[in-house]
């Protein structure tokens, strides 16, 4: 019996199957905690559930590749969930058509600043080339950021962490900053948060206001495309490989 326990532990850490169950359980638990706290911003499930899963990965010594393989189903479901965001977007089609000029300017400026600031700050702190390339697409949603990072030589695991931290920080900090700047228009608020905090910020804005959620979804989608186009350009202009 005692000899079988190490074998069971080895199977658990090496197999991809348990990690899907762990992720779902962690999210369910932290979502209940978030609701009981009255939707406290520091207890959003992406933050607390991620911390819980990371703790388990560290305690078991499980590599990120194993965890990523085990949660491929969840990654696949991001696609249909993203497509479903077309419903609130369709409801706001007239206002989007009216605001296409400021939307275009905000997208170009926001995407460029997100990429260049990440590269310059990491470079100033002495980061390696692999780290720089992992951080460059951090403001894009995960299904876009990971392939972009891999293509330009970044570490996928570090890119995933950077994307998660960016989304969580944006969801937690953007609201107070926008209130401080007296930005109350839900369209402006939603677009700003969707541009900087991608899916995590969009999910939170969908709970706050339908217009904010629609514009956050629009920003998330447009920024993903813009990031895929502009990251290689910015890297080349800064002397990258």
Tab-separated table of N, CA and C in Angstrom, residues 116-184:
chain	number	residue	atom	x	y	z
A	116	UNK	N	5.236	48.896	-26.204
A	116	UNK	CA	6.515	49.594	-26.057
A	116	UNK	C	6.881	49.790	-24.587
A	117	UNK	N	5.906	50.131	-23.753
A	117	UNK	CA	6.205	50.332	-22.328
A	117	UNK	C	6.683	49.039	-21.683
A	118	UNK	N	6.069	47.909	-22.038
A	118	UNK	CA	6.502	46.623	-21.480
A	118	UNK	C	7.923	46.297	-21.913
A	119	UNK	N	8.219	46.503	-23.197
A	119	UNK	CA	9.560	46.209	-23.705
A	119	UNK	C	10.616	47.124	-23.074
A	120	UNK	N	10.333	48.421	-23.009
A	120	UNK	CA	11.316	49.365	-22.477
A	120	UNK	C	11.570	49.157	-20.994
A	121	UNK	N	10.495	48.925	-20.232
A	121	UNK	CA	10.659	48.725	-18.790
A	121	UNK	C	11.440	47.448	-18.504
A	122	UNK	N	11.093	46.362	-19.188
A	122	UNK	CA	11.808	45.107	-18.970
A	122	UNK	C	13.260	45.215	-19.421
A	123	UNK	N	13.490	45.903	-20.542
A	123	UNK	CA	14.862	46.095	-21.028
A	123	UNK	C	15.682	46.910	-20.038
A	124	UNK	N	15.077	47.961	-19.474
A	124	UNK	CA	15.785	48.801	-18.503
A	124	UNK	C	16.157	48.027	-17.247
A	125	UNK	N	15.363	47.022	-16.914
A	125	UNK	CA	15.633	46.203	-15.722
A	125	UNK	C	16.544	45.017	-16.028
A	126	UNK	N	17.029	44.950	-17.264
A	126	UNK	CA	17.994	43.913	-17.612
A	126	UNK	C	17.398	42.566	-17.969
A	127	UNK	N	16.153	42.549	-18.443
A	127	UNK	CA	15.505	41.283	-18.784
A	127	UNK	C	16.155	40.653	-20.014
A	128	UNK	N	16.092	39.333	-20.080
A	128	UNK	CA	16.635	38.604	-21.219
A	128	UNK	C	15.734	38.785	-22.437
A	129	UNK	N	16.251	38.382	-23.600
A	129	UNK	CA	15.461	38.495	-24.826
A	129	UNK	C	14.198	37.658	-24.729
A	130	UNK	N	14.301	36.461	-24.170
A	130	UNK	CA	13.139	35.578	-24.037
A	130	UNK	C	12.065	36.212	-23.159
A	131	UNK	N	12.493	36.884	-22.088
A	131	UNK	CA	11.548	37.557	-21.205
A	131	UNK	C	10.894	38.743	-21.904
A	132	UNK	N	11.675	39.511	-22.635
A	132	UNK	CA	11.125	40.650	-23.365
A	132	UNK	C	10.043	40.207	-24.341
A	133	UNK	N	10.314	39.138	-25.062
A	133	UNK	CA	9.348	38.660	-26.054
A	133	UNK	C	8.101	38.071	-25.395
A	134	UNK	N	8.232	37.550	-24.187
A	134	UNK	CA	7.069	37.035	-23.472
A	134	UNK	C	6.185	38.158	-22.946
A	135	UNK	N	6.788	39.294	-22.610
A	135	UNK	CA	6.034	40.412	-22.051
A	135	UNK	C	5.392	41.304	-23.111
A	136	UNK	N	5.930	41.291	-24.317
A	136	UNK	CA	5.454	42.214	-25.353
A	136	UNK	C	3.952	42.110	-25.608
A	137	UNK	N	3.364	40.901	-25.732
A	137	UNK	CA	1.922	40.822	-26.028
A	137	UNK	C	1.040	40.695	-24.789
A	138	UNK	N	1.487	41.159	-23.640
A	138	UNK	CA	0.800	40.921	-22.371
A	138	UNK	C	-0.613	41.505	-22.308
A	139	UNK	N	-0.899	42.529	-23.103
A	139	UNK	CA	-2.212	43.161	-23.026
A	139	UNK	C	-3.231	42.552	-23.983
A	140	UNK	N	-2.820	41.527	-24.727
A	140	UNK	CA	-3.760	40.811	-25.590
A	140	UNK	C	-4.363	39.649	-24.811
A	141	UNK	N	-5.504	39.170	-25.266
A	141	UNK	CA	-6.125	38.034	-24.611
A	141	UNK	C	-5.283	36.777	-24.808
A	142	UNK	N	-5.404	35.818	-23.903
A	142	UNK	CA	-4.512	34.660	-23.843
A	142	UNK	C	-4.395	33.885	-25.159
A	143	UNK	N	-5.485	33.557	-25.868
A	143	UNK	CA	-5.337	32.768	-27.099
A	143	UNK	C	-4.523	33.461	-28.184
A	144	UNK	N	-4.409	34.770	-28.113
A	144	UNK	CA	-3.598	35.512	-29.084
A	144	UNK	C	-2.199	35.759	-28.543
A	145	UNK	N	-2.090	36.100	-27.267
A	145	UNK	CA	-0.790	36.453	-26.688
A	145	UNK	C	0.186	35.277	-26.699
A	146	UNK	N	-0.288	34.078	-26.386
A	146	UNK	CA	0.624	32.934	-26.309
A	146	UNK	C	1.231	32.586	-27.672
A	147	UNK	N	0.437	32.451	-28.744
A	147	UNK	CA	1.066	32.179	-30.046
A	147	UNK	C	2.000	33.289	-30.512
A	148	UNK	N	1.624	34.543	-30.231
A	148	UNK	CA	2.492	35.660	-30.623
A	148	UNK	C	3.822	35.578	-29.883
A	149	UNK	N	3.764	35.325	-28.575
A	149	UNK	CA	4.986	35.229	-27.786
A	149	UNK	C	5.872	34.078	-28.269
A	150	UNK	N	5.267	32.926	-28.534
A	150	UNK	CA	6.038	31.776	-29.010
A	150	UNK	C	6.692	32.067	-30.353
A	151	UNK	N	5.971	32.749	-31.242
A	151	UNK	CA	6.475	33.013	-32.584
A	151	UNK	C	7.689	33.920	-32.576
A	152	UNK	N	7.749	34.864	-31.627
A	152	UNK	CA	8.872	35.812	-31.605
A	152	UNK	C	9.950	35.409	-30.602
A	153	UNK	N	9.817	34.213	-30.012
A	153	UNK	CA	10.879	33.705	-29.144
A	153	UNK	C	10.659	33.874	-27.662
A	154	UNK	N	9.445	34.155	-27.233
A	154	UNK	CA	9.155	34.311	-25.805
A	154	UNK	C	8.766	33.000	-25.154
A	155	UNK	N	8.899	32.928	-23.850
A	155	UNK	CA	8.528	31.730	-23.096
A	155	UNK	C	7.013	31.719	-22.891
A	156	UNK	N	6.307	30.674	-23.331
A	156	UNK	CA	4.847	30.635	-23.199
A	156	UNK	C	4.370	30.716	-21.751
A	157	UNK	N	5.074	30.035	-20.845
A	157	UNK	CA	4.646	30.053	-19.444
A	157	UNK	C	4.741	31.451	-18.859
A	158	UNK	N	5.817	32.175	-19.181
A	158	UNK	CA	5.975	33.546	-18.688
A	158	UNK	C	4.951	34.469	-19.339
A	159	UNK	N	4.677	34.242	-20.615
A	159	UNK	CA	3.669	35.044	-21.296
A	159	UNK	C	2.296	34.851	-20.656
A	160	UNK	N	1.968	33.618	-20.297
A	160	UNK	CA	0.682	33.343	-19.648
A	160	UNK	C	0.569	34.065	-18.312
A	161	UNK	N	1.657	34.070	-17.549
A	161	UNK	CA	1.662	34.775	-16.261
A	161	UNK	C	1.512	36.279	-16.485
A	162	UNK	N	2.224	36.813	-17.475
A	162	UNK	CA	2.153	38.250	-17.753
A	162	UNK	C	0.748	38.664	-18.172
A	163	UNK	N	0.109	37.844	-19.013
A	163	UNK	CA	-1.259	38.146	-19.440
A	163	UNK	C	-2.211	38.119	-18.254
A	164	UNK	N	-2.071	37.099	-17.402
A	164	UNK	CA	-2.957	36.978	-16.242
A	164	UNK	C	-2.780	38.160	-15.286
A	165	UNK	N	-1.531	38.522	-15.007
A	165	UNK	CA	-1.271	39.647	-14.098
A	165	UNK	C	-1.806	40.950	-14.682
A	166	UNK	N	-1.617	41.138	-15.978
A	166	UNK	CA	-2.120	42.352	-16.633
A	166	UNK	C	-3.632	42.451	-16.516
A	167	UNK	N	-4.324	41.354	-16.801
A	167	UNK	CA	-5.778	41.360	-16.718
A	167	UNK	C	-6.285	41.590	-15.313
A	168	UNK	N	-5.677	40.913	-14.352
A	168	UNK	CA	-6.109	41.047	-12.957
A	168	UNK	C	-5.847	42.469	-12.457
A	169	UNK	N	-4.641	42.986	-12.735
A	169	UNK	CA	-4.316	44.346	-12.294
A	169	UNK	C	-5.246	45.363	-12.934
A	170	UNK	N	-5.546	45.174	-14.211
A	170	UNK	CA	-6.446	46.101	-14.881
A	170	UNK	C	-7.849	46.058	-14.311
A	171	UNK	N	-8.345	44.851	-14.042
A	171	UNK	CA	-9.695	44.715	-13.497
A	171	UNK	C	-9.807	45.328	-12.098
A	172	UNK	N	-8.738	45.220	-11.316
A	172	UNK	CA	-8.766	45.725	-9.946
A	172	UNK	C	-8.530	47.232	-9.890
A	173	UNK	N	-7.590	47.733	-10.681
A	173	UNK	CA	-7.141	49.117	-10.548
A	173	UNK	C	-7.816	50.101	-11.495
A	174	UNK	N	-8.370	49.613	-12.610
A	174	UNK	CA	-8.897	50.535	-13.608
A	174	UNK	C	-10.090	51.330	-13.093
A	175	UNK	N	-11.005	50.676	-12.384
A	175	UNK	CA	-12.191	51.361	-11.882
A	175	UNK	C	-11.879	52.583	-11.038
A	176	UNK	N	-11.056	52.439	-9.981
A	176	UNK	CA	-10.702	53.616	-9.170
A	176	UNK	C	-9.984	54.697	-9.964
A	177	UNK	N	-9.109	54.296	-10.907
A	177	UNK	CA	-8.384	55.299	-11.705
A	177	UNK	C	-9.343	56.072	-12.600
A	178	UNK	N	-10.298	55.387	-13.218
A	178	UNK	CA	-11.245	56.068	-14.095
A	178	UNK	C	-12.169	56.989	-13.308
A	179	UNK	N	-12.546	56.559	-12.107
A	179	UNK	CA	-13.366	57.451	-11.264
A	179	UNK	C	-12.565	58.676	-10.853
A	180	UNK	N	-11.282	58.498	-10.574
A	180	UNK	CA	-10.427	59.620	-10.216
A	180	UNK	C	-10.323	60.612	-11.364
A	181	UNK	N	-10.319	60.096	-12.589
A	181	UNK	CA	-10.257	60.950	-13.781
A	181	UNK	C	-11.635	61.439	-14.221
A	182	UNK	N	-12.665	61.066	-13.463
A	182	UNK	CA	-14.054	61.457	-13.732
A	182	UNK	C	-14.549	60.937	-15.089
A	183	UNK	N	-14.162	59.733	-15.392
A	183	UNK	CA	-14.641	59.080	-16.611
A	183	UNK	C	-15.849	58.234	-16.224
A	184	UNK	N	-17.021	58.666	-16.636
A	184	UNK	CA	-18.252	57.978	-16.239
A	184	UNK	C	-19.006	57.367	-17.420
